[in-house]
Coordinates of C-alpha atoms in Angstrom, one line a residue:
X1370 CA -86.5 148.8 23.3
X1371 CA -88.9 151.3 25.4
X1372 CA -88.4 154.7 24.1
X1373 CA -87.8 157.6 25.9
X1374 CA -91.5 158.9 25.8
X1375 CA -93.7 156.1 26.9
X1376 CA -91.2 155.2 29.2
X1377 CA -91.7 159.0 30.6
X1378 CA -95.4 158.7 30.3
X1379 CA -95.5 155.9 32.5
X1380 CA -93.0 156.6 34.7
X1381 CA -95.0 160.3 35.5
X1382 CA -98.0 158.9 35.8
X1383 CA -96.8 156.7 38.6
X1384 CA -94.3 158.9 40.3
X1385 CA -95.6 162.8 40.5
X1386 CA -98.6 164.4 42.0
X1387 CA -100.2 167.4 40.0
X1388 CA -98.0 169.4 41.7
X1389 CA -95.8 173.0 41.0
X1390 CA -93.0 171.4 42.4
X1391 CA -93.5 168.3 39.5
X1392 CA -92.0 170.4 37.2
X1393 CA -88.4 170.4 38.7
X1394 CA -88.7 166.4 38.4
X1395 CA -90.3 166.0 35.3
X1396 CA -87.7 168.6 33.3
X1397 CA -84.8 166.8 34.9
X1398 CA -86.2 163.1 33.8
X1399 CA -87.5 164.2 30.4
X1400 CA -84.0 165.4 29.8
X1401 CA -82.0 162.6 31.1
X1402 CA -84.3 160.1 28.8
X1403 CA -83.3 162.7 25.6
X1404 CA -79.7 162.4 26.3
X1405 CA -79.8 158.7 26.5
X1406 CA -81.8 158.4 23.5
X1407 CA -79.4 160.9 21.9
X1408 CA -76.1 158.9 22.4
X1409 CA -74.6 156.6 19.1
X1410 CA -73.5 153.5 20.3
X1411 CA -70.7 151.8 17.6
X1412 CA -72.2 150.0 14.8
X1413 CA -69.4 148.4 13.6
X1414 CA -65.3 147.9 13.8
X1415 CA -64.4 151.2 12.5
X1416 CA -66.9 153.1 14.7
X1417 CA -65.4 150.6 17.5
X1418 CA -61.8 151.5 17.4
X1419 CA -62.5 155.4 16.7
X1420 CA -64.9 155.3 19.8
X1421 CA -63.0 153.0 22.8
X1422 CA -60.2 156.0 23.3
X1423 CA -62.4 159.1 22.9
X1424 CA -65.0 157.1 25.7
X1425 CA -62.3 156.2 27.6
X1426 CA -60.8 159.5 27.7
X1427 CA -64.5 161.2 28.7
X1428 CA -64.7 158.4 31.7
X1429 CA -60.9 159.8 32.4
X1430 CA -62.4 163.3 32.7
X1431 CA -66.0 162.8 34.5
X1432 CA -63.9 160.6 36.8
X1433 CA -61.7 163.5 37.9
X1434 CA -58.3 161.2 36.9
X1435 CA -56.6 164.8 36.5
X1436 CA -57.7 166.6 40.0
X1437 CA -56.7 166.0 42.7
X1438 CA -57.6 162.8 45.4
X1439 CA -57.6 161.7 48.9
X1440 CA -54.7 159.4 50.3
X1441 CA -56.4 156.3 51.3
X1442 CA -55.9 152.7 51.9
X1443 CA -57.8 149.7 50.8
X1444 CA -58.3 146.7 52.7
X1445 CA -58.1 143.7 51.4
X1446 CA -57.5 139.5 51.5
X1447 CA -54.8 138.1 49.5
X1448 CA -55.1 134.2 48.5
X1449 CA -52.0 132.9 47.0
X1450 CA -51.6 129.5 45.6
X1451 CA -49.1 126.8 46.4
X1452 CA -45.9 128.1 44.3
X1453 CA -44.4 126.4 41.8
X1454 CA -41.5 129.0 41.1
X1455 CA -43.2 130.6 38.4
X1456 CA -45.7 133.9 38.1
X1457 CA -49.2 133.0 38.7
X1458 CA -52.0 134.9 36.8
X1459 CA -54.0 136.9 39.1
X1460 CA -57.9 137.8 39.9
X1461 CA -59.2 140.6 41.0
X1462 CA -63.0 140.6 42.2
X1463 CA -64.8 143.6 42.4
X1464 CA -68.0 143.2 44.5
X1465 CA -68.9 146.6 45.6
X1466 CA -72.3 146.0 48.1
X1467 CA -70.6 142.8 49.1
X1468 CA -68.3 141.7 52.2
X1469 CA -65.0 139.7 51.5
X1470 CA -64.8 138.2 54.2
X1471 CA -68.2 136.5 53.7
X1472 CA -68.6 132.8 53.7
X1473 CA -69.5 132.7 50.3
X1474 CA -66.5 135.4 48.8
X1475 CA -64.0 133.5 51.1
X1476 CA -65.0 130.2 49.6
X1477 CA -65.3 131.4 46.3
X1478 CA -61.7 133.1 46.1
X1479 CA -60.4 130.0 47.8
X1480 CA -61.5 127.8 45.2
X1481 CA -60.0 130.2 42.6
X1482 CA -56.6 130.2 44.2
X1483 CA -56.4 126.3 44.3
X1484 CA -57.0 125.9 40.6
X1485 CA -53.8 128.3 40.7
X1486 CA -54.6 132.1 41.0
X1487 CA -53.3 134.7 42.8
X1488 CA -56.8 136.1 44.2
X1489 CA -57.3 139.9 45.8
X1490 CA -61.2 140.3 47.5
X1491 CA -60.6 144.1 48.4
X1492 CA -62.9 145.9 50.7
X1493 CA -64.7 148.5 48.1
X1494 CA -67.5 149.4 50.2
X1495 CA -66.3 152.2 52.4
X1496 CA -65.7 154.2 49.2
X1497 CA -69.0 153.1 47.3
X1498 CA -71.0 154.4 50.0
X1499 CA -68.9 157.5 50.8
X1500 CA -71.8 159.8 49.4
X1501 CA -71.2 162.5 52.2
X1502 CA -68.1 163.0 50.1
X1503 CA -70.0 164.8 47.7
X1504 CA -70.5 167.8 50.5
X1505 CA -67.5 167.6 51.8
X1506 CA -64.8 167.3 48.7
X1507 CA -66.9 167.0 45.3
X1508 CA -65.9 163.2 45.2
X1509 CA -68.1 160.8 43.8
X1510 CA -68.6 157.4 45.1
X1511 CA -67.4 155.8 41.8
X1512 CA -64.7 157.8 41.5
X1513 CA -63.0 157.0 44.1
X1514 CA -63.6 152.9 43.7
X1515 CA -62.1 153.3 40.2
X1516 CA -58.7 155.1 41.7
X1517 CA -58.8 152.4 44.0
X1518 CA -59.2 149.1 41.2
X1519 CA -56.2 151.2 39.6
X1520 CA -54.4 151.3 42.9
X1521 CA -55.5 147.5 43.1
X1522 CA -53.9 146.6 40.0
X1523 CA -50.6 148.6 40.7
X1524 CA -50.5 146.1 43.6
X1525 CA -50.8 143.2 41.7
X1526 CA -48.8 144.3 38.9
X1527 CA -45.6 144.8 41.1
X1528 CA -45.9 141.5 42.4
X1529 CA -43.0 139.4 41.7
X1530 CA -45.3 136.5 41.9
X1531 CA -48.0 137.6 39.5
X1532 CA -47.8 137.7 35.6
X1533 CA -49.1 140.8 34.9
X1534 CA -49.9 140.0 31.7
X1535 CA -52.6 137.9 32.8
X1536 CA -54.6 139.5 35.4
X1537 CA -58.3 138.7 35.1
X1538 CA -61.5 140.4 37.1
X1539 CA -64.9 138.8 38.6
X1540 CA -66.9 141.2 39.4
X1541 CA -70.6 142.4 39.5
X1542 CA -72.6 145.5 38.2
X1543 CA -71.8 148.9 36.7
X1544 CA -68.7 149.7 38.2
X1545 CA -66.5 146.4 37.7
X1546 CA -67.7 146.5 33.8
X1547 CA -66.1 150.5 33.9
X1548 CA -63.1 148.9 35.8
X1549 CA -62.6 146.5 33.3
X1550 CA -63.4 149.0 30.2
X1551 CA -60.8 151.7 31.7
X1552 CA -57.9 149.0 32.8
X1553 CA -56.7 147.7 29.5
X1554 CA -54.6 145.6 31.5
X1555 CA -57.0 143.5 32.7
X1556 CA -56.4 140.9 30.1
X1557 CA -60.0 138.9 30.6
X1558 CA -63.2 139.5 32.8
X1559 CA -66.0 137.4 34.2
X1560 CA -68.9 140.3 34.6
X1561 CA -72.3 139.2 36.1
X1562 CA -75.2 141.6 36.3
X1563 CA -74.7 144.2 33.5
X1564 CA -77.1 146.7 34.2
X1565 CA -79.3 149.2 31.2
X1566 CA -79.3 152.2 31.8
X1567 CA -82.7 152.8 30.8
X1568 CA -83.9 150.8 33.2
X1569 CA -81.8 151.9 36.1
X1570 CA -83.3 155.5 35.4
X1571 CA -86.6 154.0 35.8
X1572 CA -85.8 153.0 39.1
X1573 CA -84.5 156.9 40.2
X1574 CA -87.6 158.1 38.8
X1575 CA -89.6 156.2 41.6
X1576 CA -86.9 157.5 44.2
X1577 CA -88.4 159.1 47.2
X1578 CA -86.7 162.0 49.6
X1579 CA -82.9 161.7 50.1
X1580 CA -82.9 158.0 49.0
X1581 CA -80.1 157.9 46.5
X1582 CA -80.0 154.9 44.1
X1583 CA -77.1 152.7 43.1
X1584 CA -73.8 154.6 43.6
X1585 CA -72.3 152.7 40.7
X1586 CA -74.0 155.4 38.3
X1587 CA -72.9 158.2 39.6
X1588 CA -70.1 159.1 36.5
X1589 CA -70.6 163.1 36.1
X1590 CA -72.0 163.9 32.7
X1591 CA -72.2 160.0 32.1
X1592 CA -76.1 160.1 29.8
X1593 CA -74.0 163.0 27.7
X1594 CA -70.8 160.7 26.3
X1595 CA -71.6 156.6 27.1
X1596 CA -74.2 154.0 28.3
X1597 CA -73.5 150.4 29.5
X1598 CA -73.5 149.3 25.9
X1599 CA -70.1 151.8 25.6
X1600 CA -68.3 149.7 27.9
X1601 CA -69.0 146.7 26.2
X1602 CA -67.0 148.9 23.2
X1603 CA -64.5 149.8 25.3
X1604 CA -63.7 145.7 26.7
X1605 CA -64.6 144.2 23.1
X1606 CA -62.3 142.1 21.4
X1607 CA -61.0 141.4 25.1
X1608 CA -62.1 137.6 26.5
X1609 CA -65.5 138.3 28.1
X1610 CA -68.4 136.1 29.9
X1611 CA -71.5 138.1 30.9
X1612 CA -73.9 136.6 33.4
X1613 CA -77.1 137.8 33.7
X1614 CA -76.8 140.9 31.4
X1615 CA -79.6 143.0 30.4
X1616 CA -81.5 142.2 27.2
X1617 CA -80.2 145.4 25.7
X1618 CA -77.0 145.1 26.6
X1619 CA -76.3 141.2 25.2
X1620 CA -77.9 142.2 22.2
X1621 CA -75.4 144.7 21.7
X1622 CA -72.6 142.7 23.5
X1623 CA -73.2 140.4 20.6
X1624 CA -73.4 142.7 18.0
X1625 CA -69.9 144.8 19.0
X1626 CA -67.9 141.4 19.6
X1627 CA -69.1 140.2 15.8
X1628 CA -68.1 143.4 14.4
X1629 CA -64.6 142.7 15.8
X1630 CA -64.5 139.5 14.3
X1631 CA -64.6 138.5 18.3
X1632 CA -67.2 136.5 19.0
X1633 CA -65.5 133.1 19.8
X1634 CA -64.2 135.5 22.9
X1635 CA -67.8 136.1 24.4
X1636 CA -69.4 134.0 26.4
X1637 CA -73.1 135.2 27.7
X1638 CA -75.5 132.8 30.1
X1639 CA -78.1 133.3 32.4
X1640 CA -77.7 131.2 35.6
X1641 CA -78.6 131.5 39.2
X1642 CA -75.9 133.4 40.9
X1643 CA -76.3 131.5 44.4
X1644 CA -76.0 128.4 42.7
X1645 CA -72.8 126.3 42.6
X1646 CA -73.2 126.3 39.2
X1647 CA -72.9 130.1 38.3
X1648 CA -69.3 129.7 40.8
X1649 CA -68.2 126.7 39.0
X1650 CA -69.1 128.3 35.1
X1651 CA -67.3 131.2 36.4
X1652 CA -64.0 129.6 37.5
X1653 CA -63.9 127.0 34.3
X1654 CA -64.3 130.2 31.8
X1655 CA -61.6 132.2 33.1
X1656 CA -59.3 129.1 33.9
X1657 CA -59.5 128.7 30.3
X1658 CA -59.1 132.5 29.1
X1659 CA -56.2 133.3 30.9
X1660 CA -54.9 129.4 30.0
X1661 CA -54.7 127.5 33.4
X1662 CA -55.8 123.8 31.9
X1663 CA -52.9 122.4 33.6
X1664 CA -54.5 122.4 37.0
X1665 CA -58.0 120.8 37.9
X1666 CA -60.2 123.5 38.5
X1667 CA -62.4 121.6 41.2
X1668 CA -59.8 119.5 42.7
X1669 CA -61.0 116.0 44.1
X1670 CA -61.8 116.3 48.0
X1671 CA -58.7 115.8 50.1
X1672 CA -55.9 116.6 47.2
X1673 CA -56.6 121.0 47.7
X1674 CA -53.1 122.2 47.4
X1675 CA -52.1 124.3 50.1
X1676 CA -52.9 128.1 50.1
X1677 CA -51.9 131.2 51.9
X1678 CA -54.4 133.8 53.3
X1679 CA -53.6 137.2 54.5
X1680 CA -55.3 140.3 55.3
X1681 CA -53.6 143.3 53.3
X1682 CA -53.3 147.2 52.9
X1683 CA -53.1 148.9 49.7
X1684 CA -52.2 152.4 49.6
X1685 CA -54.1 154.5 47.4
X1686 CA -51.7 157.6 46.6
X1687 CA -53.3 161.1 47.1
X1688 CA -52.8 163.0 43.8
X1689 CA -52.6 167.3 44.0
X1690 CA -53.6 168.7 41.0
X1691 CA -50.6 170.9 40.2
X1692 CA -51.5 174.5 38.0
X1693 CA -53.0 177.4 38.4
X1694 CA -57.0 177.7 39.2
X1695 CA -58.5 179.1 35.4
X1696 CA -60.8 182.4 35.8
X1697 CA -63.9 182.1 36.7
X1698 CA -65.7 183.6 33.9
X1699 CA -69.1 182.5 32.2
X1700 CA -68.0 180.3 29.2
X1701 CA -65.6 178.1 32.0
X1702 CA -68.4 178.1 34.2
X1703 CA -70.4 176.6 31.4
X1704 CA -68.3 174.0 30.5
X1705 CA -67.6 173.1 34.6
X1706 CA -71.5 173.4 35.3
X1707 CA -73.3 173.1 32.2
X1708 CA -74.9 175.0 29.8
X1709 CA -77.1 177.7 30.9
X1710 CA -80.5 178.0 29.8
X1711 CA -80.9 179.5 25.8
X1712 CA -82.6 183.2 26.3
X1713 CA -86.3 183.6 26.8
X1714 CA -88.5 186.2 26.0
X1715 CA -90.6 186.9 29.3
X1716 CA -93.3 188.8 29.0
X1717 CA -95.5 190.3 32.6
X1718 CA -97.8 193.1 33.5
X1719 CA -98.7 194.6 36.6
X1720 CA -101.8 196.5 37.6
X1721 CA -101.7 199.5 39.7
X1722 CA -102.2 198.7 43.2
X1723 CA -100.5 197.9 46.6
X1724 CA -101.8 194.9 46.8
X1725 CA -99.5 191.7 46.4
X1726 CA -99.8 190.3 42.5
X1727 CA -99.2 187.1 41.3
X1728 CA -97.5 186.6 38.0
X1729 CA -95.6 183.7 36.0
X1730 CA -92.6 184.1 34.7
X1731 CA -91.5 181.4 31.8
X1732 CA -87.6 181.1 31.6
X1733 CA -88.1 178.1 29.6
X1734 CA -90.6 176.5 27.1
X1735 CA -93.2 174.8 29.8
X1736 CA -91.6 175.7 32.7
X1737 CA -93.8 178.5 34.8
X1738 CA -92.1 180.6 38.5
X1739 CA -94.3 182.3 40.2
X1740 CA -93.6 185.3 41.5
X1741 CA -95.2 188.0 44.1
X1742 CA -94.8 191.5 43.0
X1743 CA -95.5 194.4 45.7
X1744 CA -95.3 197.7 44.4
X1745 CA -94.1 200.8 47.0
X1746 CA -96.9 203.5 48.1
X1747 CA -100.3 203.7 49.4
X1748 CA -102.1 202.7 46.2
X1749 CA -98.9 201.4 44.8
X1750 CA -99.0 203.9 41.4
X1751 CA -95.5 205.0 41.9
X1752 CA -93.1 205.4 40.1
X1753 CA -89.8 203.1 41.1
X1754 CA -86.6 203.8 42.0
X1755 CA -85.5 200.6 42.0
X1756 CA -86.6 196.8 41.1
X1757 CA -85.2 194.0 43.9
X1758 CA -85.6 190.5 43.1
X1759 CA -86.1 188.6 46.6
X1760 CA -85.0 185.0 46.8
X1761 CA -85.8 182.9 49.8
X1762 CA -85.1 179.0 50.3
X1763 CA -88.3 178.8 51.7
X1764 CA -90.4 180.5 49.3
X1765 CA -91.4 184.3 47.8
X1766 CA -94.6 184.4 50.4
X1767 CA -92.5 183.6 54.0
X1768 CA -89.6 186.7 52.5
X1769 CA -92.5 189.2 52.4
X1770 CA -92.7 190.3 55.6
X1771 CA -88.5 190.4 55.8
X1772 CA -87.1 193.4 57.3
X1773 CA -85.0 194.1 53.6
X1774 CA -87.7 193.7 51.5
X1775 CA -89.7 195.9 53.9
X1776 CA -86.9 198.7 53.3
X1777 CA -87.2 198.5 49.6
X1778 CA -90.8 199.3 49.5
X1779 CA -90.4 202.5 52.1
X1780 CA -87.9 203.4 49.5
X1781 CA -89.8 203.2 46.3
X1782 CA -88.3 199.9 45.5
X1783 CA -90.5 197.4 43.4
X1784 CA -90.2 193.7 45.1
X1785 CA -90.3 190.9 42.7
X1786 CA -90.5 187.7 45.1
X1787 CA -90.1 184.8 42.6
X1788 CA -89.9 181.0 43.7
X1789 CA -87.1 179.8 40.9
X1790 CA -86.9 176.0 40.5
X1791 CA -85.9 174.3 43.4
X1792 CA -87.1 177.6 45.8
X1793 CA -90.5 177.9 48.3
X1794 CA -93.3 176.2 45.6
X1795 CA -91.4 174.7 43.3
X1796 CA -88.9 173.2 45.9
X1797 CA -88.3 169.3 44.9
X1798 CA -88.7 166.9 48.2
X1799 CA -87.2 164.4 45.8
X1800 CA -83.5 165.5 46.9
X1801 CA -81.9 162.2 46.0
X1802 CA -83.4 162.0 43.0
X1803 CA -82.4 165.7 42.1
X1804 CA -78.7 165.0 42.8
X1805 CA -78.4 161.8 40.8
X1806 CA -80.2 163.3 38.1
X1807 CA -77.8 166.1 37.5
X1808 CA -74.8 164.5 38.1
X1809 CA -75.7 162.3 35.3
X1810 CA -76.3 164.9 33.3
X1811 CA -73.3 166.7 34.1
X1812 CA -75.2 169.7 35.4
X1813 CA -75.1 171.8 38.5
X1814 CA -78.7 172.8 39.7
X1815 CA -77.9 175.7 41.0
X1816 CA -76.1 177.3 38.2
X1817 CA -79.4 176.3 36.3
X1818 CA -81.1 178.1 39.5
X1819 CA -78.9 180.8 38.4
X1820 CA -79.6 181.1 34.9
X1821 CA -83.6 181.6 36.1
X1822 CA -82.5 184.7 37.7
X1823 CA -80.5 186.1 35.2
X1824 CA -83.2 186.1 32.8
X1825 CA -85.6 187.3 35.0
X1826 CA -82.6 190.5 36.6
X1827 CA -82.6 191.0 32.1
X1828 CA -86.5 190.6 32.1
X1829 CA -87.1 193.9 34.4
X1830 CA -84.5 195.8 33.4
X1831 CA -85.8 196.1 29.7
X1832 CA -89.4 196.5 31.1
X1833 CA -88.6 199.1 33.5
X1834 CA -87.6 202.9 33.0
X1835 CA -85.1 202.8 36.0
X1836 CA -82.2 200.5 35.2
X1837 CA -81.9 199.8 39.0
X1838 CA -82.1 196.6 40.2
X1839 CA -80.6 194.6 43.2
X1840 CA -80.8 191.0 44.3
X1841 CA -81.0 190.0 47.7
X1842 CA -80.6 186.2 48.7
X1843 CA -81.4 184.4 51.9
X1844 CA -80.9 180.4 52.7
X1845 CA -78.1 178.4 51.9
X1846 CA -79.5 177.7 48.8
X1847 CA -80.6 181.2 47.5
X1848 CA -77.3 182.4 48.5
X1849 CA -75.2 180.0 46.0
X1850 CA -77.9 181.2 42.8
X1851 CA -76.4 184.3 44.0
X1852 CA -72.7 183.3 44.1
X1853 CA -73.0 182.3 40.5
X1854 CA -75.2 185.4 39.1
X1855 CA -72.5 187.9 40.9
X1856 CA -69.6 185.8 39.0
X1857 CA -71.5 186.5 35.3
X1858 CA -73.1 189.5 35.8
X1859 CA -71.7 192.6 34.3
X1860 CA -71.4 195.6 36.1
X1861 CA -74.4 197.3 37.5
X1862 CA -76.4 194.3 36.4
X1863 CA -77.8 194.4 39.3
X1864 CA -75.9 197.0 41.2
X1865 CA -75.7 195.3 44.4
X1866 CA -75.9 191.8 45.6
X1867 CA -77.4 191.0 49.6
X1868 CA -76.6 187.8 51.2
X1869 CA -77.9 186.7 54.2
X1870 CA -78.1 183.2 56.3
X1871 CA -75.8 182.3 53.5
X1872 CA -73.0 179.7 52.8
X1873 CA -69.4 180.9 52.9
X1874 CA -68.2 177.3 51.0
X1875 CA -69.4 174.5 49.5
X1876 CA -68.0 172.4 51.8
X1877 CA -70.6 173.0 54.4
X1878 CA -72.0 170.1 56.0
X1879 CA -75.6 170.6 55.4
X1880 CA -75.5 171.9 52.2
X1881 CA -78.3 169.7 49.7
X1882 CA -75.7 167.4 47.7
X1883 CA -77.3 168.7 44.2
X1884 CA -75.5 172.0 45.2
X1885 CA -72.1 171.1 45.6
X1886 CA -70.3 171.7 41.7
X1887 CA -69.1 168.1 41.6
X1888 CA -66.1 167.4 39.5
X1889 CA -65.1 171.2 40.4
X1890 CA -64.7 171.8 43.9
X1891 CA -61.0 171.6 43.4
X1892 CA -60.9 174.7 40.9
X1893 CA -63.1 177.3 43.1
X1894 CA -65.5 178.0 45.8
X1895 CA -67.9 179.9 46.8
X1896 CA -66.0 182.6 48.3
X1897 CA -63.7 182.8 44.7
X1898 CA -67.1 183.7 43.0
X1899 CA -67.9 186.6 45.2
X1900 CA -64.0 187.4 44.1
X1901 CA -64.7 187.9 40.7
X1902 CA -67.9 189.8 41.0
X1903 CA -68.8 193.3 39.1
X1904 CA -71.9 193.8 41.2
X1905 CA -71.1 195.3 45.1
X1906 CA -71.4 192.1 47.3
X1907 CA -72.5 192.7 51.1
X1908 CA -72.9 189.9 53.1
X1909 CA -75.3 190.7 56.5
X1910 CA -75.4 189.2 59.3
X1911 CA -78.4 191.5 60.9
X1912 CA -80.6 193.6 58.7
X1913 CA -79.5 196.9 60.1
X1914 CA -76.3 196.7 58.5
X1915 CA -77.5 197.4 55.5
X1916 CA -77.4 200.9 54.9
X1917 CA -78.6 204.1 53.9
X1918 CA -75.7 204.4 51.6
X1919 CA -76.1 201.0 49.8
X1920 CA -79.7 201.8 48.3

């Protein structure tokens, strides 16, 4: 197995220029290859059974099971055998990128229903690619195509003409292995595909722009709690054939079934998946799990049994999540968000003069923001009466010349401009990969954004004799850093907040994805931080509204 570092050696050698903004990327993939290489996959039965509810329950969670979900409806075509009176056993298949009402699905799912199935192709693809969810609800693609396989299943379950205790699933990738290790009711599965995770964050490492990679990994927190090796955990001692899976995976699809005492119930081969072979291995293999010898599974030509086809609706119900909304304070921020960054002892010094200075701040081990300083007066010696830390989406050297900052210094205001990750210099032009990267990680950038400034706000306090200090925030994305300093900042610290050019929610539609708090946008927006905030909040809408009064 490739470990984490010489995998990240190679992968920044090919991917990053020697660049400031680098460092936003290479943090974020250096830490995603540490949590993977962190995780404990079972070793054995005991470590097995004590991990397949505790994974499942985490999935549960990251897949927002418990918040609330948009009333929808799946579309789908239902294949039902030539009756014989009794329940049929019934297949699901869960082809995400894939059209069932292609040739090849229509001919596939045909052939399934003459050996005796009831067969359900469902439509999937309108929810895997519903990415512009993220900005407009905090709904992950795969979250929403695992409510709908449950919905799926509810279908089939009710159906007087389906034994539900032998529904089966043919599907391909991430996200019908996590349909299959969530639904314990799916009694066997046929899963072709299974993808490593390693290598699939090799292939978001060489993402360029707002190109997003496979949708099917987007599980919120998923490198903290489970891999695809997990969900081999989760379906073990459950009838299983895996086509095509990863090296790392079989090895440990082998290894989990064995400790289980399983493995006369796995089944792994490599085969050609357009071939007639890889369709016919499939439909022999899950004939025989789910116990349909009595039927010929390719009948002869001429003697095909007679099948219904119909196109169908299933509703998927829209859930509210009932309760109250819990305080926004630090510590349920943290465990929404992410951890904020551990304290860091930043050290600067400024020389007297009016001149702008550069100096780097370090809010983190390796990780540099520069900032501009501009002190007040003619030969800038004075003293201050005040320290304002200027954010601007599009840098600390275009927010110079602003009409705020220009006030501070006629007041005697120092004016820190810093570029915090993700801002001006060390802004990221890698948005897709940004977003995938923290949702994986079960981070929100900008609350790491906002623990930058926090530490800095701390950082000039303690090296200043005036205690004074104000933040003022313009662009959509300096504006939420704000949002989230205001709701954990005590009072005073800093005294006032400025907003400008702002958000007023985080369903805006051109808000950068990475900024949205996925898995949250249920419990509060934007406007409930500015709710809970110590510091004075005004939001302007032209400079001159700031006044006299509020210095």
């Amino acid at each position: 197995m490739i470990r984490a570092a010489a995998a990240l050696a190679t992968l920044l050698s090919l991917t990053y220029a020697d660049s400031s903004a680098g460092f936003v990327d290479r943090d974020l993939l250096a830490r995603m290859y540490e949590a993977l290489d962190s995780l404990h996959h079972a070793e054995n039965k005991n470590e097995a059974d004590r991990d397949r509810a505790t994974i499942r329950l985490r999935f549960q969670e990251a897949l927002g099971f418990d918040q609330s979900t948009r009333g929808s409806a799946i579309s789908a075509l239902l294949y039902l055998p030539a009756s014989d009176g009794n329940a049929a056993p019934a297949i699901m298949i869960v082809r995400p990128h894939e059209d069932p009402r292609s040739g090849t699905n229509q001919k596939f799912a045909a052939s399934l229903a003459n050996a005796g199935f009831v067969v359900l192709v469902s439509d999937l693809r309108a929810h895997h690619d519903k990415v512009d969810l993220v900005a407009t609800g905090g709904f992950a693609p795969e979250a929403l195509l695992q409510h709908d396989v449950r919905a799926i299943l509810d279908f089939l379950s009710s159906r007087a003409d389906v034994d539900s205790h032998r529904i089966g699933l043919i599907g391909t990738g991430f996200s019908a292995a996590l349909a299959v290790a969530l639904n314990s009711s799916i009694s066997v599965a046929a899963l072709e595909g299974l993808p490593s995770l390693r290598e699939e964050i090799g292939h978001m490492a060489l993402l360029s722009g707002n190109d997003l990679p496979d949708p099917c990994f987007l599980v919120y927190g998923l490198l903290r709690f489970a891999a695809t090796e997990d969900l081999g955990t989760m379906i073990s001692p459950r009838p299983l054939l895996a086509t095509n899976p990863a090296p790392a995976v079989s090895d440990y699809l082998s290894s989990v079934y064995q400790s289980n005492g399983a493995l006369n119930r796995l089944r792994q081969s490599s085969c050609d998946t357009s071939s007639g072979y890889c369709s016919q291995l499939v439909r022999e293999w899950i004939a025989s799990a789910l116990r349909m010898n009595g039927r010929d599974i390719v009948p002869s030509p001429g003697s095909e049994p007679a099948i219904n086809v119909s196109a169908v609706e299933i509703p998927v119900p829209q859930v509210n999540r009932g309760g109250h909304k819990e305080p926004l304070t630090q510590e349920t921020l943290s465990s929404l968000l992410g951890e904020r960054l551990p304290e860091a002892h930043i050290t600067w010094s400024l020389q007297t003069t009016a001149r702008p200075q550069q100096v780097v701040l370090t809010t983190q081990p390796g990780f540099s923001l520069p900032a501009t300083v501009l002190r007040p007066g003619p030969d800038g010696g004075g003293i201050a009466n005040g320290l304002l830390l200027a954010l601007f989406d599009a840098g600390r050297e275009a927010i110079l010349n602003d009409e705020i900052v220009q006030s501070a210094l006629r007041r005697g205001w120092f004016v820190w401009a810093v570029d915090v990750r993700g801002l001006g210099s060390l802004k990221s032009e890698r948005e897709g990969f940004l977003f995938a990267a923290n949702v994986l990680l079960g981070e929100n950038f900008a609350w790491r954004q906002a623990s930058d400034v926090s530490q800095i706000l701390a950082s000039l306090r303690n090296g200043s004799h005036t205690h004074r200090t104000g933040l003022y925030a313009r662009g959509n994305n300096a504006t939420v850093i704000a949002g989230y300093v205001a709701a954990t900042a005590e009072r005073d610290q800093p005294e006032w907040i400025v907003l400008r050019d702002g958000v007023d929610t985080f369903s805006r539609g051109n808000l950068p994805r990475y900024l949205v708090p996925l898995n949250a946008f249920d419990l509060f927006d934007f406007n409930d931080l500015l709710k809970v905030a110590k510091p004075k909040i005004i939001r302007l809408t032209r400079p001159e509204d700031f006044s006299e009064d509020d210095w």
